[in-house]
Amino acid sequence: MSERRPQHIVCLSFDFDAMSGFISRGMNSPSPISRGEFGANVGAQRILDLLKKYDVPSSWYIPGHTLETYPTQCQRVFDAGHEIGHHGWTHVPPANMTREQEEAGLVRANEQIKKLTGQYARGYRSPSWDLSPHSVELLIKHGFYYDSSMMGDDYTPYRVRQGDVITLEQPALFGQETKLIEMPISWSLDDYPHFEFVRTNTTILPGNMNAHHVLQNWSDDFFYLRDHLQWGVITYTFHPFVIGRGHRMIVLEKLIRMLKDSGASFMRLADAAAAYDAR
Ligand SMILES: [Zn+2]
């Protein structure tokens, strides 16, 4: 462990929501549906071509709704050698579901993943990054190896706790660590809040940031890892309907080139989790 060479792992991950995220917010009229369709029919193909050009492995978290709506597109992702991870069946965050609804969706989408890949998903990523109090127990029960929905570290995976007691008026009581590995994520390393314009009856997400400015944030987070840690993982999260637009694809390509030139090791999340486990 002491004399190891530095290793800076980059995980590119794609949440292949297509229209499921809009539907889960009650946005099922033709225009929002078409935004999701763009991801499935245009964005995902562009991304697969780019990943192939640079020979970069990646992880795709696909809701059951997308798996069953766009089987051909999902097959293409799998055939290209990318990891297929679990992203719920609907895109409703577990925190908004009962335990029964959550488990039913977990099982239903996992069967669909098995149909595509021949095995159940090793990794889970919660829709909208909001786990329920039952999620960890259900993920362990259903044999998941890692989760990627939490933000308790940035470059170092960790073991997920179970049984925390968190109340308003008392200090937090932390539960026990489990064997489930957390591959941490961050909203700042996610394309969605930077770029996507979303208007609901009560909120506006302005999005539409200058992609080159965002690229600087994303690059600097890798440079910090490279310059301060001997070993670590940085996970970027993209959505085909968001990053798949022309000016953002240019920035994604620049990011990949910069990471390659800076000595990054690209891995699928399951492989990065295994590398953490092996240490
Ligand atoms: Zn999603």
PDB file of C-alpha atoms and ligand atoms in Angstrom:
ATOM      1  CA  MET A   1       0.000   0.000   0.000  1.00  0.00           C
ATOM      2  CA  SER A   2       2.866   2.430   0.729  1.00  0.00           C
ATOM      3  CA  GLU A   3       4.973   2.332  -2.441  1.00  0.00           C
ATOM      4  CA  ARG A   4       2.166   2.447  -4.954  1.00  0.00           C
ATOM      5  CA  ARG A   5       2.305   4.661  -7.989  1.00  0.00           C
ATOM      6  CA  PRO A   6      -0.285   7.432  -8.038  1.00  0.00           C
ATOM      7  CA  GLN A   7      -3.535   6.543  -9.731  1.00  0.00           C
ATOM      8  CA  HIS A   8      -6.241   9.040 -10.594  1.00  0.00           C
ATOM      9  CA  ILE A   9      -9.376   7.308 -11.800  1.00  0.00           C
ATOM     10  CA  VAL A  10     -12.048   9.028 -13.841  1.00  0.00           C
ATOM     11  CA  CYS A  11     -15.549   7.603 -14.128  1.00  0.00           C
ATOM     12  CA  LEU A  12     -17.758   9.049 -16.835  1.00  0.00           C
ATOM     13  CA  SER A  13     -21.350   8.200 -16.058  1.00  0.00           C
ATOM     14  CA  PHE A  14     -24.503   8.786 -18.064  1.00  0.00           C
ATOM     15  CA  ASP A  15     -27.972   8.791 -16.545  1.00  0.00           C
ATOM     16  CA  PHE A  16     -30.049   7.656 -19.494  1.00  0.00           C
ATOM     17  CA  ASP A  17     -33.337   9.123 -18.307  1.00  0.00           C
ATOM     18  CA  ALA A  18     -34.825   9.849 -21.731  1.00  0.00           C
ATOM     19  CA  MET A  19     -38.394  11.033 -20.930  1.00  0.00           C
ATOM     20  CA  SER A  20     -38.686   9.301 -17.535  1.00  0.00           C
ATOM     21  CA  GLY A  21     -37.497  12.286 -15.489  1.00  0.00           C
ATOM     22  CA  PHE A  22     -40.064  14.578 -17.047  1.00  0.00           C
ATOM     23  CA  ILE A  23     -42.874  12.038 -16.577  1.00  0.00           C
ATOM     24  CA  SER A  24     -41.966  11.618 -12.899  1.00  0.00           C
ATOM     25  CA  ARG A  25     -42.490  15.367 -12.475  1.00  0.00           C
ATOM     26  CA  GLY A  26     -45.871  15.213 -14.159  1.00  0.00           C
ATOM     27  CA  MET A  27     -44.487  16.763 -17.376  1.00  0.00           C
ATOM     28  CA  ASN A  28     -45.950  14.370 -19.931  1.00  0.00           C
ATOM     29  CA  SER A  29     -47.188  16.715 -22.631  1.00  0.00           C
ATOM     30  CA  PRO A  30     -45.567  16.442 -26.081  1.00  0.00           C
ATOM     31  CA  SER A  31     -42.816  19.051 -25.672  1.00  0.00           C
ATOM     32  CA  PRO A  32     -41.121  17.710 -22.513  1.00  0.00           C
ATOM     33  CA  ILE A  33     -41.508  14.188 -23.898  1.00  0.00           C
ATOM     34  CA  SER A  34     -39.652  15.309 -27.014  1.00  0.00           C
ATOM     35  CA  ARG A  35     -36.777  16.626 -24.846  1.00  0.00           C
ATOM     36  CA  GLY A  36     -36.350  13.136 -23.502  1.00  0.00           C
ATOM     37  CA  GLU A  37     -36.641  11.622 -26.964  1.00  0.00           C
ATOM     38  CA  PHE A  38     -33.751  13.805 -28.106  1.00  0.00           C
ATOM     39  CA  GLY A  39     -31.566  12.060 -25.532  1.00  0.00           C
ATOM     40  CA  ALA A  40     -32.530   8.592 -26.694  1.00  0.00           C
ATOM     41  CA  ASN A  41     -32.529   9.187 -30.439  1.00  0.00           C
ATOM     42  CA  VAL A  42     -29.786  11.792 -30.888  1.00  0.00           C
ATOM     43  CA  GLY A  43     -27.735  12.488 -27.761  1.00  0.00           C
ATOM     44  CA  ALA A  44     -26.971   8.895 -26.765  1.00  0.00           C
ATOM     45  CA  GLN A  45     -25.704   8.050 -30.250  1.00  0.00           C
ATOM     46  CA  ARG A  46     -23.393  11.085 -30.304  1.00  0.00           C
ATOM     47  CA  ILE A  47     -22.014  10.120 -26.903  1.00  0.00           C
ATOM     48  CA  LEU A  48     -21.428   6.500 -27.912  1.00  0.00           C
ATOM     49  CA  ASP A  49     -19.560   7.687 -31.015  1.00  0.00           C
ATOM     50  CA  LEU A  50     -17.393  10.009 -28.909  1.00  0.00           C
ATOM     51  CA  LEU A  51     -16.588   7.339 -26.315  1.00  0.00           C
ATOM     52  CA  LYS A  52     -15.660   4.958 -29.117  1.00  0.00           C
ATOM     53  CA  LYS A  53     -13.395   7.552 -30.731  1.00  0.00           C
ATOM     54  CA  TYR A  54     -11.365   7.858 -27.520  1.00  0.00           C
ATOM     55  CA  ASP A  55     -11.808   4.253 -26.419  1.00  0.00           C
ATOM     56  CA  VAL A  56     -13.249   5.315 -23.064  1.00  0.00           C
ATOM     57  CA  PRO A  57     -15.303   2.933 -20.888  1.00  0.00           C
ATOM     58  CA  SER A  58     -18.259   4.394 -18.988  1.00  0.00           C
ATOM     59  CA  SER A  59     -21.272   3.545 -16.849  1.00  0.00           C
ATOM     60  CA  TRP A  60     -24.883   4.100 -17.870  1.00  0.00           C
ATOM     61  CA  TYR A  61     -27.655   4.228 -15.251  1.00  0.00           C
ATOM     62  CA  ILE A  62     -30.854   3.376 -17.084  1.00  0.00           C
ATOM     63  CA  PRO A  63     -34.362   3.534 -15.599  1.00  0.00           C
ATOM     64  CA  GLY A  64     -36.581   0.551 -16.390  1.00  0.00           C
ATOM     65  CA  HIS A  65     -38.864   2.941 -18.247  1.00  0.00           C
ATOM     66  CA  THR A  66     -36.047   3.734 -20.702  1.00  0.00           C
ATOM     67  CA  LEU A  67     -34.999   0.067 -20.955  1.00  0.00           C
ATOM     68  CA  GLU A  68     -38.509  -0.937 -21.980  1.00  0.00           C
ATOM     69  CA  THR A  69     -39.198   2.116 -24.177  1.00  0.00           C
ATOM     70  CA  TYR A  70     -35.881   2.190 -26.034  1.00  0.00           C
ATOM     71  CA  PRO A  71     -34.552  -1.387 -26.140  1.00  0.00           C
ATOM     72  CA  THR A  72     -32.520  -0.829 -29.332  1.00  0.00           C
ATOM     73  CA  GLN A  73     -30.708   2.205 -27.934  1.00  0.00           C
ATOM     74  CA  CYS A  74     -29.988   0.419 -24.647  1.00  0.00           C
ATOM     75  CA  GLN A  75     -28.693  -2.618 -26.521  1.00  0.00           C
ATOM     76  CA  ARG A  76     -26.277  -0.314 -28.347  1.00  0.00           C
ATOM     77  CA  VAL A  77     -24.932   0.976 -25.035  1.00  0.00           C
ATOM     78  CA  PHE A  78     -24.380  -2.544 -23.734  1.00  0.00           C
ATOM     79  CA  ASP A  79     -22.872  -3.815 -26.986  1.00  0.00           C
ATOM     80  CA  ALA A  80     -20.326  -0.987 -26.862  1.00  0.00           C
ATOM     81  CA  GLY A  81     -19.025  -2.443 -23.577  1.00  0.00           C
ATOM     82  CA  HIS A  82     -20.394   0.106 -21.138  1.00  0.00           C
ATOM     83  CA  GLU A  83     -21.651  -0.809 -17.683  1.00  0.00           C
ATOM     84  CA  ILE A  84     -25.426  -0.914 -17.244  1.00  0.00           C
ATOM     85  CA  GLY A  85     -26.398   0.318 -13.781  1.00  0.00           C
ATOM     86  CA  HIS A  86     -29.744   0.541 -11.997  1.00  0.00           C
ATOM     87  CA  HIS A  87     -31.632   3.845 -11.943  1.00  0.00           C
ATOM     88  CA  GLY A  88     -35.073   2.808 -10.670  1.00  0.00           C
ATOM     89  CA  TRP A  89     -37.953   1.748 -12.877  1.00  0.00           C
ATOM     90  CA  THR A  90     -39.806   5.039 -12.843  1.00  0.00           C
ATOM     91  CA  HIS A  91     -37.659   8.104 -12.225  1.00  0.00           C
ATOM     92  CA  VAL A  92     -39.445   8.831  -8.926  1.00  0.00           C
ATOM     93  CA  PRO A  93     -36.849   9.332  -6.164  1.00  0.00           C
ATOM     94  CA  PRO A  94     -36.984   6.574  -3.508  1.00  0.00           C
ATOM     95  CA  ALA A  95     -37.479   9.212  -0.805  1.00  0.00           C
ATOM     96  CA  ASN A  96     -40.928   9.861  -2.347  1.00  0.00           C
ATOM     97  CA  MET A  97     -41.952   6.180  -2.423  1.00  0.00           C
ATOM     98  CA  THR A  98     -43.164   3.634   0.097  1.00  0.00           C
ATOM     99  CA  ARG A  99     -40.812   0.739   0.875  1.00  0.00           C
ATOM    100  CA  GLU A 100     -43.057  -1.560  -1.185  1.00  0.00           C
ATOM    101  CA  GLN A 101     -43.053   0.733  -4.223  1.00  0.00           C
ATOM    102  CA  GLU A 102     -39.306   1.143  -3.995  1.00  0.00           C
ATOM    103  CA  GLU A 103     -38.625  -2.579  -3.798  1.00  0.00           C
ATOM    104  CA  ALA A 104     -41.058  -3.371  -6.626  1.00  0.00           C
ATOM    105  CA  GLY A 105     -39.296  -0.886  -8.908  1.00  0.00           C
ATOM    106  CA  LEU A 106     -35.905  -2.210  -7.862  1.00  0.00           C
ATOM    107  CA  VAL A 107     -36.881  -5.758  -8.794  1.00  0.00           C
ATOM    108  CA  ARG A 108     -38.748  -4.867 -11.997  1.00  0.00           C
ATOM    109  CA  ALA A 109     -35.892  -2.805 -13.457  1.00  0.00           C
ATOM    110  CA  ASN A 110     -33.294  -5.335 -12.342  1.00  0.00           C
ATOM    111  CA  GLU A 111     -35.100  -8.086 -14.270  1.00  0.00           C
ATOM    112  CA  GLN A 112     -35.030  -5.839 -17.324  1.00  0.00           C
ATOM    113  CA  ILE A 113     -31.287  -5.227 -16.850  1.00  0.00           C
ATOM    114  CA  LYS A 114     -30.716  -8.963 -16.561  1.00  0.00           C
ATOM    115  CA  LYS A 115     -32.579  -9.464 -19.817  1.00  0.00           C
ATOM    116  CA  LEU A 116     -30.186  -7.044 -21.499  1.00  0.00           C
ATOM    117  CA  THR A 117     -26.859  -7.965 -19.905  1.00  0.00           C
ATOM    118  CA  GLY A 118     -27.375 -11.479 -18.553  1.00  0.00           C
ATOM    119  CA  GLN A 119     -26.892 -10.366 -14.959  1.00  0.00           C
ATOM    120  CA  TYR A 120     -28.383  -8.114 -12.327  1.00  0.00           C
ATOM    121  CA  ALA A 121     -26.913  -4.637 -11.906  1.00  0.00           C
ATOM    122  CA  ARG A 122     -23.903  -4.303  -9.616  1.00  0.00           C
ATOM    123  CA  GLY A 123     -24.459  -0.604  -9.089  1.00  0.00           C
ATOM    124  CA  TYR A 124     -27.392   1.582  -8.183  1.00  0.00           C
ATOM    125  CA  ARG A 125     -27.905   5.293  -8.657  1.00  0.00           C
ATOM    126  CA  SER A 126     -30.998   6.866  -7.177  1.00  0.00           C
ATOM    127  CA  PRO A 127     -33.178   9.022  -9.428  1.00  0.00           C
ATOM    128  CA  SER A 128     -32.602  12.660  -8.405  1.00  0.00           C
ATOM    129  CA  TRP A 129     -30.047  11.477  -5.822  1.00  0.00           C
ATOM    130  CA  ASP A 130     -32.496  11.113  -2.966  1.00  0.00           C
ATOM    131  CA  LEU A 131     -32.355   7.753  -1.176  1.00  0.00           C
ATOM    132  CA  SER A 132     -35.115   6.668   1.187  1.00  0.00           C
ATOM    133  CA  PRO A 133     -34.582   5.366   4.732  1.00  0.00           C
ATOM    134  CA  HIS A 134     -35.057   1.852   3.233  1.00  0.00           C
ATOM    135  CA  SER A 135     -32.711   2.127   0.250  1.00  0.00           C
ATOM    136  CA  VAL A 136     -29.512   0.816   1.832  1.00  0.00           C
ATOM    137  CA  GLU A 137     -31.244  -2.214   3.337  1.00  0.00           C
ATOM    138  CA  LEU A 138     -32.980  -2.975   0.008  1.00  0.00           C
ATOM    139  CA  LEU A 139     -29.789  -2.566  -2.012  1.00  0.00           C
ATOM    140  CA  ILE A 140     -27.952  -4.996   0.261  1.00  0.00           C
ATOM    141  CA  LYS A 141     -30.899  -7.401   0.227  1.00  0.00           C
ATOM    142  CA  HIS A 142     -30.891  -7.432  -3.575  1.00  0.00           C
ATOM    143  CA  GLY A 143     -27.169  -7.983  -3.857  1.00  0.00           C
ATOM    144  CA  PHE A 144     -25.911  -4.604  -5.010  1.00  0.00           C
ATOM    145  CA  TYR A 145     -22.157  -4.025  -4.769  1.00  0.00           C
ATOM    146  CA  TYR A 146     -22.138  -0.246  -4.796  1.00  0.00           C
ATOM    147  CA  ASP A 147     -24.345   2.828  -4.683  1.00  0.00           C
ATOM    148  CA  SER A 148     -23.660   6.139  -6.385  1.00  0.00           C
ATOM    149  CA  SER A 149     -26.128   8.602  -4.914  1.00  0.00           C
ATOM    150  CA  MET A 150     -24.335  10.295  -2.017  1.00  0.00           C
ATOM    151  CA  MET A 151     -21.884  13.119  -1.414  1.00  0.00           C
ATOM    152  CA  GLY A 152     -20.037  12.298   1.826  1.00  0.00           C
ATOM    153  CA  ASP A 153     -16.625  12.464   0.114  1.00  0.00           C
ATOM    154  CA  ASP A 154     -15.419  13.640  -3.261  1.00  0.00           C
ATOM    155  CA  TYR A 155     -12.443  11.538  -4.415  1.00  0.00           C
ATOM    156  CA  THR A 156     -12.535   8.601  -2.022  1.00  0.00           C
ATOM    157  CA  PRO A 157     -15.206   5.898  -2.059  1.00  0.00           C
ATOM    158  CA  TYR A 158     -16.494   4.790   1.336  1.00  0.00           C
ATOM    159  CA  ARG A 159     -18.770   2.273   3.057  1.00  0.00           C
ATOM    160  CA  VAL A 160     -22.425   3.237   3.372  1.00  0.00           C
ATOM    161  CA  ARG A 161     -23.903   3.442   6.889  1.00  0.00           C
ATOM    162  CA  GLN A 162     -27.211   1.935   7.880  1.00  0.00           C
ATOM    163  CA  GLY A 163     -29.430   2.922  10.794  1.00  0.00           C
ATOM    164  CA  ASP A 164     -28.602   6.595  11.261  1.00  0.00           C
ATOM    165  CA  VAL A 165     -31.048   8.393  13.540  1.00  0.00           C
ATOM    166  CA  ILE A 166     -31.359  11.999  12.418  1.00  0.00           C
ATOM    167  CA  THR A 167     -33.788  14.318  14.155  1.00  0.00           C
ATOM    168  CA  LEU A 168     -34.177  18.061  14.398  1.00  0.00           C
ATOM    169  CA  GLU A 169     -33.584  18.540  18.100  1.00  0.00           C
ATOM    170  CA  GLN A 170     -30.978  15.870  18.873  1.00  0.00           C
ATOM    171  CA  PRO A 171     -27.389  15.307  17.742  1.00  0.00           C
ATOM    172  CA  ALA A 172     -27.078  12.835  14.858  1.00  0.00           C
ATOM    173  CA  LEU A 173     -26.679   9.188  15.874  1.00  0.00           C
ATOM    174  CA  PHE A 174     -24.685   7.353  13.249  1.00  0.00           C
ATOM    175  CA  GLY A 175     -25.392   3.724  12.392  1.00  0.00           C
ATOM    176  CA  GLN A 176     -23.027   0.932  11.421  1.00  0.00           C
ATOM    177  CA  GLU A 177     -20.988   0.742   8.248  1.00  0.00           C
ATOM    178  CA  THR A 178     -22.203  -1.863   5.758  1.00  0.00           C
ATOM    179  CA  LYS A 179     -20.327  -3.657   2.982  1.00  0.00           C
ATOM    180  CA  LEU A 180     -22.111  -1.518   0.380  1.00  0.00           C
ATOM    181  CA  ILE A 181     -19.574   0.764  -1.303  1.00  0.00           C
ATOM    182  CA  GLU A 182     -20.455   4.381  -1.969  1.00  0.00           C
ATOM    183  CA  MET A 183     -19.066   5.906  -5.165  1.00  0.00           C
ATOM    184  CA  PRO A 184     -19.721   9.549  -4.317  1.00  0.00           C
ATOM    185  CA  ILE A 185     -21.133  12.095  -6.752  1.00  0.00           C
ATOM    186  CA  SER A 186     -21.810  15.825  -6.677  1.00  0.00           C
ATOM    187  CA  TRP A 187     -24.294  18.230  -8.237  1.00  0.00           C
ATOM    188  CA  SER A 188     -21.342  20.380  -9.349  1.00  0.00           C
ATOM    189  CA  LEU A 189     -20.013  17.468 -11.441  1.00  0.00           C
ATOM    190  CA  ASP A 190     -23.454  16.885 -12.998  1.00  0.00           C
ATOM    191  CA  ASP A 191     -24.424  18.527 -16.289  1.00  0.00           C
ATOM    192  CA  TYR A 192     -28.108  18.880 -15.394  1.00  0.00           C
ATOM    193  CA  PRO A 193     -28.178  21.819 -12.933  1.00  0.00           C
ATOM    194  CA  HIS A 194     -25.655  23.810 -14.997  1.00  0.00           C
ATOM    195  CA  PHE A 195     -27.330  23.435 -18.347  1.00  0.00           C
ATOM    196  CA  GLU A 196     -30.959  22.359 -18.230  1.00  0.00           C
ATOM    197  CA  PHE A 197     -33.721  24.968 -18.235  1.00  0.00           C
ATOM    198  CA  VAL A 198     -36.678  23.586 -16.303  1.00  0.00           C
ATOM    199  CA  ARG A 199     -39.805  25.542 -15.420  1.00  0.00           C
ATOM    200  CA  THR A 200     -42.483  24.103 -13.171  1.00  0.00           C
ATOM    201  CA  ASN A 201     -45.427  25.797 -11.475  1.00  0.00           C
ATOM    202  CA  THR A 202     -43.310  26.569  -8.421  1.00  0.00           C
ATOM    203  CA  THR A 203     -39.655  26.593  -9.535  1.00  0.00           C
ATOM    204  CA  ILE A 204     -37.304  27.672 -12.302  1.00  0.00           C
ATOM    205  CA  LEU A 205     -33.938  26.020 -12.900  1.00  0.00           C
ATOM    206  CA  PRO A 206     -32.273  28.575 -15.206  1.00  0.00           C
ATOM    207  CA  GLY A 207     -29.509  26.309 -16.587  1.00  0.00           C
ATOM    208  CA  ASN A 208     -27.977  27.355 -19.918  1.00  0.00           C
ATOM    209  CA  MET A 209     -24.570  28.145 -18.397  1.00  0.00           C
ATOM    210  CA  ASN A 210     -21.592  28.840 -20.647  1.00  0.00           C
ATOM    211  CA  ALA A 211     -20.268  25.327 -21.210  1.00  0.00           C
ATOM    212  CA  HIS A 212     -16.632  26.465 -21.355  1.00  0.00           C
ATOM    213  CA  HIS A 213     -16.936  27.991 -17.880  1.00  0.00           C
ATOM    214  CA  VAL A 214     -18.393  24.743 -16.568  1.00  0.00           C
ATOM    215  CA  LEU A 215     -15.552  22.851 -18.249  1.00  0.00           C
ATOM    216  CA  GLN A 216     -13.128  24.894 -16.167  1.00  0.00           C
ATOM    217  CA  ASN A 217     -14.871  23.771 -12.948  1.00  0.00           C
ATOM    218  CA  TRP A 218     -14.861  20.142 -14.109  1.00  0.00           C
ATOM    219  CA  SER A 219     -11.189  20.282 -15.117  1.00  0.00           C
ATOM    220  CA  ASP A 220     -10.106  21.961 -11.887  1.00  0.00           C
ATOM    221  CA  ASP A 221     -11.808  19.255  -9.818  1.00  0.00           C
ATOM    222  CA  PHE A 222      -9.659  16.686 -11.620  1.00  0.00           C
ATOM    223  CA  PHE A 223      -6.502  18.786 -11.186  1.00  0.00           C
ATOM    224  CA  TYR A 224      -7.151  19.036  -7.445  1.00  0.00           C
ATOM    225  CA  LEU A 225      -7.410  15.253  -7.246  1.00  0.00           C
ATOM    226  CA  ARG A 226      -4.241  14.788  -9.298  1.00  0.00           C
ATOM    227  CA  ASP A 227      -2.240  17.321  -7.291  1.00  0.00           C
ATOM    228  CA  HIS A 228      -3.376  16.427  -3.766  1.00  0.00           C
ATOM    229  CA  LEU A 229      -4.177  12.713  -3.596  1.00  0.00           C
ATOM    230  CA  GLN A 230      -2.085   9.663  -4.438  1.00  0.00           C
ATOM    231  CA  TRP A 231      -5.186   7.658  -5.256  1.00  0.00           C
ATOM    232  CA  GLY A 232      -8.739   8.715  -5.935  1.00  0.00           C
ATOM    233  CA  VAL A 233     -11.793   8.580  -8.133  1.00  0.00           C
ATOM    234  CA  ILE A 234     -13.699  11.444  -9.714  1.00  0.00           C
ATOM    235  CA  THR A 235     -17.158  10.708 -11.089  1.00  0.00           C
ATOM    236  CA  TYR A 236     -18.789  12.948 -13.668  1.00  0.00           C
ATOM    237  CA  THR A 237     -22.509  12.606 -14.358  1.00  0.00           C
ATOM    238  CA  PHE A 238     -24.098  13.457 -17.684  1.00  0.00           C
ATOM    239  CA  HIS A 239     -27.515  13.046 -19.289  1.00  0.00           C
ATOM    240  CA  PRO A 240     -27.774  12.319 -23.026  1.00  0.00           C
ATOM    241  CA  PHE A 241     -30.567  14.864 -23.492  1.00  0.00           C
ATOM    242  CA  VAL A 242     -28.469  17.527 -21.735  1.00  0.00           C
ATOM    243  CA  ILE A 243     -24.844  16.979 -22.781  1.00  0.00           C
ATOM    244  CA  GLY A 244     -25.916  15.780 -26.252  1.00  0.00           C
ATOM    245  CA  ARG A 245     -26.417  19.340 -27.608  1.00  0.00           C
ATOM    246  CA  GLY A 246     -23.698  20.539 -30.003  1.00  0.00           C
ATOM    247  CA  HIS A 247     -21.794  23.094 -27.901  1.00  0.00           C
ATOM    248  CA  ARG A 248     -21.819  20.750 -24.898  1.00  0.00           C
ATOM    249  CA  MET A 249     -20.543  17.826 -26.935  1.00  0.00           C
ATOM    250  CA  ILE A 250     -17.591  20.021 -27.920  1.00  0.00           C
ATOM    251  CA  VAL A 251     -16.902  20.613 -24.235  1.00  0.00           C
ATOM    252  CA  LEU A 252     -17.297  16.926 -23.355  1.00  0.00           C
ATOM    253  CA  GLU A 253     -14.715  16.072 -26.003  1.00  0.00           C
ATOM    254  CA  LYS A 254     -12.359  18.733 -24.630  1.00  0.00           C
ATOM    255  CA  LEU A 255     -12.809  17.290 -21.145  1.00  0.00           C
ATOM    256  CA  ILE A 256     -11.967  13.764 -22.322  1.00  0.00           C
ATOM    257  CA  ARG A 257      -8.858  14.977 -24.168  1.00  0.00           C
ATOM    258  CA  MET A 258      -7.699  17.014 -21.190  1.00  0.00           C
ATOM    259  CA  LEU A 259      -8.198  14.047 -18.842  1.00  0.00           C
ATOM    260  CA  LYS A 260      -6.311  11.722 -21.184  1.00  0.00           C
ATOM    261  CA  ASP A 261      -3.454  14.212 -21.522  1.00  0.00           C
ATOM    262  CA  SER A 262      -3.322  14.556 -17.729  1.00  0.00           C
ATOM    263  CA  GLY A 263      -2.824  10.865 -17.055  1.00  0.00           C
ATOM    264  CA  ALA A 264      -6.329   9.886 -15.936  1.00  0.00           C
ATOM    265  CA  SER A 265      -7.276   6.185 -15.803  1.00  0.00           C
ATOM    266  CA  PHE A 266     -10.779   5.806 -17.192  1.00  0.00           C
ATOM    267  CA  MET A 267     -12.887   3.100 -15.536  1.00  0.00           C
ATOM    268  CA  ARG A 268     -16.455   1.943 -15.251  1.00  0.00           C
ATOM    269  CA  LEU A 269     -17.808   2.595 -11.754  1.00  0.00           C
ATOM    270  CA  ALA A 270     -18.027  -1.110 -10.928  1.00  0.00           C
ATOM    271  CA  ASP A 271     -14.317  -1.475 -11.735  1.00  0.00           C
ATOM    272  CA  ALA A 272     -13.394   1.624  -9.741  1.00  0.00           C
ATOM    273  CA  ALA A 273     -15.399   0.258  -6.791  1.00  0.00           C
ATOM    274  CA  ALA A 274     -13.495  -3.024  -7.084  1.00  0.00           C
ATOM    275  CA  ALA A 275     -10.193  -1.109  -7.158  1.00  0.00           C
ATOM    276  CA  TYR A 276     -11.221   0.642  -3.943  1.00  0.00           C
ATOM    277  CA  ASP A 277     -12.279  -2.674  -2.435  1.00  0.00           C
ATOM    278  CA  ALA A 278      -8.905  -4.217  -3.296  1.00  0.00           C
ATOM    279  CA  ARG A 279      -7.041  -1.543  -1.359  1.00  0.00           C
TER     280      ARG A 279
HETATM  281 ZN    ZN B   1     -31.842  10.309 -13.738  1.00  0.00          ZN
END
